[in-house]
C-alpha positions as semicolon CSV with decimal commas, in nm:
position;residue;x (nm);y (nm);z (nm)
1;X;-2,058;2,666;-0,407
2;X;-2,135;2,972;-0,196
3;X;-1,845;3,199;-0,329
4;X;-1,857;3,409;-0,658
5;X;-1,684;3,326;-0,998
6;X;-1,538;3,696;-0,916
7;X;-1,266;3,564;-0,652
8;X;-1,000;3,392;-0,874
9;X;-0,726;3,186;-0,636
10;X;-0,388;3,312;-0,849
11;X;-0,207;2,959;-1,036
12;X;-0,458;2,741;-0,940
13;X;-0,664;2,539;-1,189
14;X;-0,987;2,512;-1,026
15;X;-1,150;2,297;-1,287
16;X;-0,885;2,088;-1,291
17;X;-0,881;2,066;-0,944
18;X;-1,264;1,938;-0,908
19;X;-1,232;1,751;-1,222
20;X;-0,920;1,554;-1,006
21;X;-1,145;1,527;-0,724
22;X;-1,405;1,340;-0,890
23;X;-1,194;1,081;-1,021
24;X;-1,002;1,031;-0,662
25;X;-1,305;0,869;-0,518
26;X;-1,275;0,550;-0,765
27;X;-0,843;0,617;-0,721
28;X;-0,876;0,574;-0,292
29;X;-1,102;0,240;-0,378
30;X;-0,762;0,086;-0,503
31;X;-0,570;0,210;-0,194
32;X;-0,850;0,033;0,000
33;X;-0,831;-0,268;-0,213
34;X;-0,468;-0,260;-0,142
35;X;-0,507;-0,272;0,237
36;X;-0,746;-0,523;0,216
37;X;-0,503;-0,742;0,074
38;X;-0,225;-0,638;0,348
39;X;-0,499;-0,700;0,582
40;X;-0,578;-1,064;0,436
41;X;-0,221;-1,170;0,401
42;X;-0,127;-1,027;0,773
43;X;0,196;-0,812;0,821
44;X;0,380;-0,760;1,175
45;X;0,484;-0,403;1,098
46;X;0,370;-0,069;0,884
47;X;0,657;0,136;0,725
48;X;0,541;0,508;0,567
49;X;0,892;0,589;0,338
50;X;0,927;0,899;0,193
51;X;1,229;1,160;0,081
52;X;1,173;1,562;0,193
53;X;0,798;1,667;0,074
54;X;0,734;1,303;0,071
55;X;0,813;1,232;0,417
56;X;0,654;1,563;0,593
57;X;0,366;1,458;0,381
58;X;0,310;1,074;0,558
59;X;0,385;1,206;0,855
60;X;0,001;1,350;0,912
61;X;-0,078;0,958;0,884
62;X;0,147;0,814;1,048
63;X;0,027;1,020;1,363
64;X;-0,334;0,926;1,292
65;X;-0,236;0,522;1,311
66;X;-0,046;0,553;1,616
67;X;-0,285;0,756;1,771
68;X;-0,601;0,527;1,647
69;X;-0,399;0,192;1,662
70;X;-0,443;-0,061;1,879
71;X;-0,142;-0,135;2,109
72;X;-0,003;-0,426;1,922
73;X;-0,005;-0,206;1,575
74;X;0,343;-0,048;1,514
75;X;0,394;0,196;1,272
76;X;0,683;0,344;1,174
77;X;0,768;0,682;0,931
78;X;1,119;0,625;0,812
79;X;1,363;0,869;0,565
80;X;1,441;0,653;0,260
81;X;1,780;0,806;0,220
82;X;1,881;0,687;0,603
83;X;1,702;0,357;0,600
84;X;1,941;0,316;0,319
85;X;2,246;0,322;0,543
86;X;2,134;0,201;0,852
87;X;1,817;-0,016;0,756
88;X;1,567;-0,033;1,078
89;X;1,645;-0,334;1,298
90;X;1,184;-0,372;1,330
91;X;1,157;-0,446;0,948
92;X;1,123;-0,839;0,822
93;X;0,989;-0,994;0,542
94;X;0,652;-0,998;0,714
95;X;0,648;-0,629;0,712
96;X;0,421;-0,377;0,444
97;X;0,576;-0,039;0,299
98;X;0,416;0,296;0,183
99;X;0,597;0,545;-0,042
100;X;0,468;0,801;-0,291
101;X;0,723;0,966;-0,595
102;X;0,579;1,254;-0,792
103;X;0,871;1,194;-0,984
104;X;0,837;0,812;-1,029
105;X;1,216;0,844;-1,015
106;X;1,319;0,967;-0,679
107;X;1,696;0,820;-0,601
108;X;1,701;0,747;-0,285
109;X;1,312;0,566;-0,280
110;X;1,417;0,412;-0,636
111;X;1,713;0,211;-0,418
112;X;1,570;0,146;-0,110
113;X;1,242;-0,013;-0,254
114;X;1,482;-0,263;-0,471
115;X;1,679;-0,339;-0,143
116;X;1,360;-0,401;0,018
117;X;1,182;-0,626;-0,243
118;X;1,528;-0,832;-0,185
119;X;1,420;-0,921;0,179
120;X;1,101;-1,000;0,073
121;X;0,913;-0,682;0,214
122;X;0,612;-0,577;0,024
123;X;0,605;-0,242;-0,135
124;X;0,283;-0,050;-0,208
125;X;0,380;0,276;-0,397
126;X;0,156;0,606;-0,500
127;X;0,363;0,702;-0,813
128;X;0,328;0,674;-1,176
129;X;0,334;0,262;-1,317
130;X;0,601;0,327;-1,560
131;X;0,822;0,514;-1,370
132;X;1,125;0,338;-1,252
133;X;0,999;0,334;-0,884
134;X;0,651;0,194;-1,037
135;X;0,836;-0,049;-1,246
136;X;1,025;-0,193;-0,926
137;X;0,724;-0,232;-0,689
138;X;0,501;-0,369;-0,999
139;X;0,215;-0,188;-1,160
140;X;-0,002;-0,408;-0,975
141;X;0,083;-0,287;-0,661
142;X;0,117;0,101;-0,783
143;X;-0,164;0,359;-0,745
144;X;-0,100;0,681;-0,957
145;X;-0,150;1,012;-0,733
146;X;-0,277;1,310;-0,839
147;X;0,020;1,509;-0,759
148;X;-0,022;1,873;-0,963
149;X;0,071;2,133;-0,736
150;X;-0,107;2,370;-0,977
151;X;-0,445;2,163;-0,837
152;X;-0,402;2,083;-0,502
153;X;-0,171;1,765;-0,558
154;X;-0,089;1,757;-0,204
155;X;-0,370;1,696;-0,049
156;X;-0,495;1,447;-0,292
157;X;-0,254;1,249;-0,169
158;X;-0,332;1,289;0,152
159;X;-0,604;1,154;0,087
160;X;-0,485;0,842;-0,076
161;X;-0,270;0,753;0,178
162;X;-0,533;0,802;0,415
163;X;-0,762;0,560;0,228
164;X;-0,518;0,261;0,260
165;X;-0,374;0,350;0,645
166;X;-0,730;0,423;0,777
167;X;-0,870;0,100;0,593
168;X;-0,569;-0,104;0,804
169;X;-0,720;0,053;1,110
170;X;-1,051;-0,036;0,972
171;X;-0,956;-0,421;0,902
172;X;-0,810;-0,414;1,325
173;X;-1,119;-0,268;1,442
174;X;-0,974;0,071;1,517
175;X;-1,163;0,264;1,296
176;X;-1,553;0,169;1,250
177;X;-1,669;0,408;1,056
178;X;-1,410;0,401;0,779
179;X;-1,684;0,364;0,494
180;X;-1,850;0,642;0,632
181;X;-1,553;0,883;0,576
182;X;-1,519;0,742;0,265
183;X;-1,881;0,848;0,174
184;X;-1,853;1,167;0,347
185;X;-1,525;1,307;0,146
186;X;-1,654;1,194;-0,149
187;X;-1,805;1,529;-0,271
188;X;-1,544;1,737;-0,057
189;X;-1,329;1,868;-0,330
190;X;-1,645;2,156;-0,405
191;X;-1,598;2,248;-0,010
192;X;-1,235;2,251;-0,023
193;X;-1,237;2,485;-0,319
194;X;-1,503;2,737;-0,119
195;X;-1,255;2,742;0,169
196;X;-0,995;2,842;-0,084
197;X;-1,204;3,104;-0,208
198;X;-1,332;3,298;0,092
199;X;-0,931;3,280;0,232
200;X;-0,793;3,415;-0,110
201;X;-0,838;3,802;0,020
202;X;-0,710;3,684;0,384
203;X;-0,416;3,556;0,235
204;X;-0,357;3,849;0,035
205;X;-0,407;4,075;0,321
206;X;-0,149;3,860;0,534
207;X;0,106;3,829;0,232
208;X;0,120;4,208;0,207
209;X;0,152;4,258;0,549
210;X;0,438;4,024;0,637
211;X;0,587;3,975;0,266
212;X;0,926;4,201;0,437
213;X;0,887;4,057;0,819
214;X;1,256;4,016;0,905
215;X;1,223;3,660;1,066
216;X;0,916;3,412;1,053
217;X;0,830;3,141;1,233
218;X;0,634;2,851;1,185
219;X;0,413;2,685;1,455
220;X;0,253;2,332;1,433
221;X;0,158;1,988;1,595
222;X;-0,004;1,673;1,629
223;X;-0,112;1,577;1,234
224;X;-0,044;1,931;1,102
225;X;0,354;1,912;1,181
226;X;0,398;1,786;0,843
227;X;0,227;2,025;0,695
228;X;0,411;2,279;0,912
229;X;0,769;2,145;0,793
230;X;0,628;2,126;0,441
231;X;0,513;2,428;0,410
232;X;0,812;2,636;0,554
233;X;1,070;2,447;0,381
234;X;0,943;2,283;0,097
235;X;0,706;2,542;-0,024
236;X;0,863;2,892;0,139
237;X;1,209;2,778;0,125
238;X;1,221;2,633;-0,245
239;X;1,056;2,949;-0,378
240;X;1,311;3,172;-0,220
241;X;1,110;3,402;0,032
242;X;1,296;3,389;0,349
243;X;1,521;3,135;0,199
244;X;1,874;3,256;0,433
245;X;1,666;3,259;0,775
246;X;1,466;2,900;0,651
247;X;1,836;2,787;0,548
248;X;2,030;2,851;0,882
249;X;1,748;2,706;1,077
250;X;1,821;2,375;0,847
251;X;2,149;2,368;0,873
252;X;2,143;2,444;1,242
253;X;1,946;2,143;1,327
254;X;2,127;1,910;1,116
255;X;2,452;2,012;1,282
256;X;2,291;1,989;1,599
257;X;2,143;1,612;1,484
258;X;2,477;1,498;1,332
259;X;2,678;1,647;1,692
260;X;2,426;1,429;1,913
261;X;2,501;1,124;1,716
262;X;2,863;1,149;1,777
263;X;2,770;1,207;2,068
264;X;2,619;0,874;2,161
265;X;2,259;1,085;2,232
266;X;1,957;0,861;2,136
């Protein structure tokens, strides 16, 4: 590593981070495993399913299929607390779901996966086996993430996810050089902590300098939207700088969402 032991990133466990980094590389080969078998069996539609963090989180990959896919592939990103009410008329018993729960207990994922096994839809779920959400998809089709904020949970699972959209790619021809990625983040975890390291004083510098800004904005796109909405809500918001200014902006979409419905808008 090229920075110094003297830069310290403040609540981060940076063994514990490389130490979860070594053991994702032999965690992503059961993703993989588990897209082979979606690949084997065949499937006429991908559905990414996630609840707040969760959702902003697949959204990174669900960009990356559509954008890689061929035309044929559809992919969809869906909110598991809406597909609960209104279900999504492109989803059979033919069709393969992704979902991740820290939690292993999240509500709204807990009832849609049960609905969903009832059609006959395969699940695939990062969580913990036990967990309730684990227990209804099956251990067997359950891949535990390594979700500690406090050591870079997030994009860990990235990464996972990654591993078992990118391999469906792979399988379809879309993405040749999927085992070379593979190879090539192997060891990234040491990189990703350097990064880290040399931005710790830029971040500081920024922090001190906007801390008291009266409004912020956030700007993002492409596969980093996710991240965008993630980080200014779920991170920002949940922590309680800015939280009134983050707030309205929620609540003013939402209302403007829920008015074009009634509406009629698309």
């Amino acid at each position: 590593m090229k920075e110094t032991e003297k830069i310290e990133i403040m609540h981060f466990d940076q063994e514990g981070y490389l130490e979860d980094g070594k053991a994702l590389y032999e965690t992503g080969k059961k993703m993989t495993a588990l897209a082979d078998k979606v690949a084997d069996e065949g499937y006429d539609a991908v559905f990414l399913m996630g609840v707040g963090g969760t959702w902003d989180e697949l959204m990174q990959l669900e960009y990356l299929m559509n954008k890689f896919g061929d035309r044929d592939l559809e992919v969809y990103l869906i909110h598991a607390a809406e597909w609960n009410v209104s279900g999504h008329k492109r989803m059979t018993d033919k069709s393969v779901v992704l979902t991740a729960s820290e939690s292993g207990t999240t509500p709204e994922v807990l009832e849609a996966v049960k609905k969903m096994k009832g059609m006959g839809v395969r699940v695939y779920a990062m969580t913990k086996p036990e967990g309730l959400i684990g227990q209804a998809v099956g251990a067997e089709n359950c891949v535990a993430m390594a979700s500690d904020h406090g050591s870079g949970g997030c994009e860990k699972g990235y990464y996972l996810a990654d591993c078992f959209g990118l391999r469906l790619l792979n399988r379809r021809g879309c993405f040749p050089k999927f085992d070379l990625f593979i190879e090539q983040t192997k060891d990234i975890w040491k990189d990703m902590l350097d990064i880290r390291k040399r931005f710790e004083p830029r971040a500081e510098e920024l922090a001190k300098k906007y801390a008291l800004a009266p409004y912020t904005m956030f700007i993002g796109s492409g596969a980093l939207w996710g991240e965008t909405i993630l980080f200014s809500m779920c991170i920002l918001e949940e922590i309680g700088r800015h939280t009134s200014e983050l707030q309205s902006l929620t609540n003013l979409v939402c209302r403007l969402l829920l008015e074009k419905k009634k509406g009629g808008g698309g």
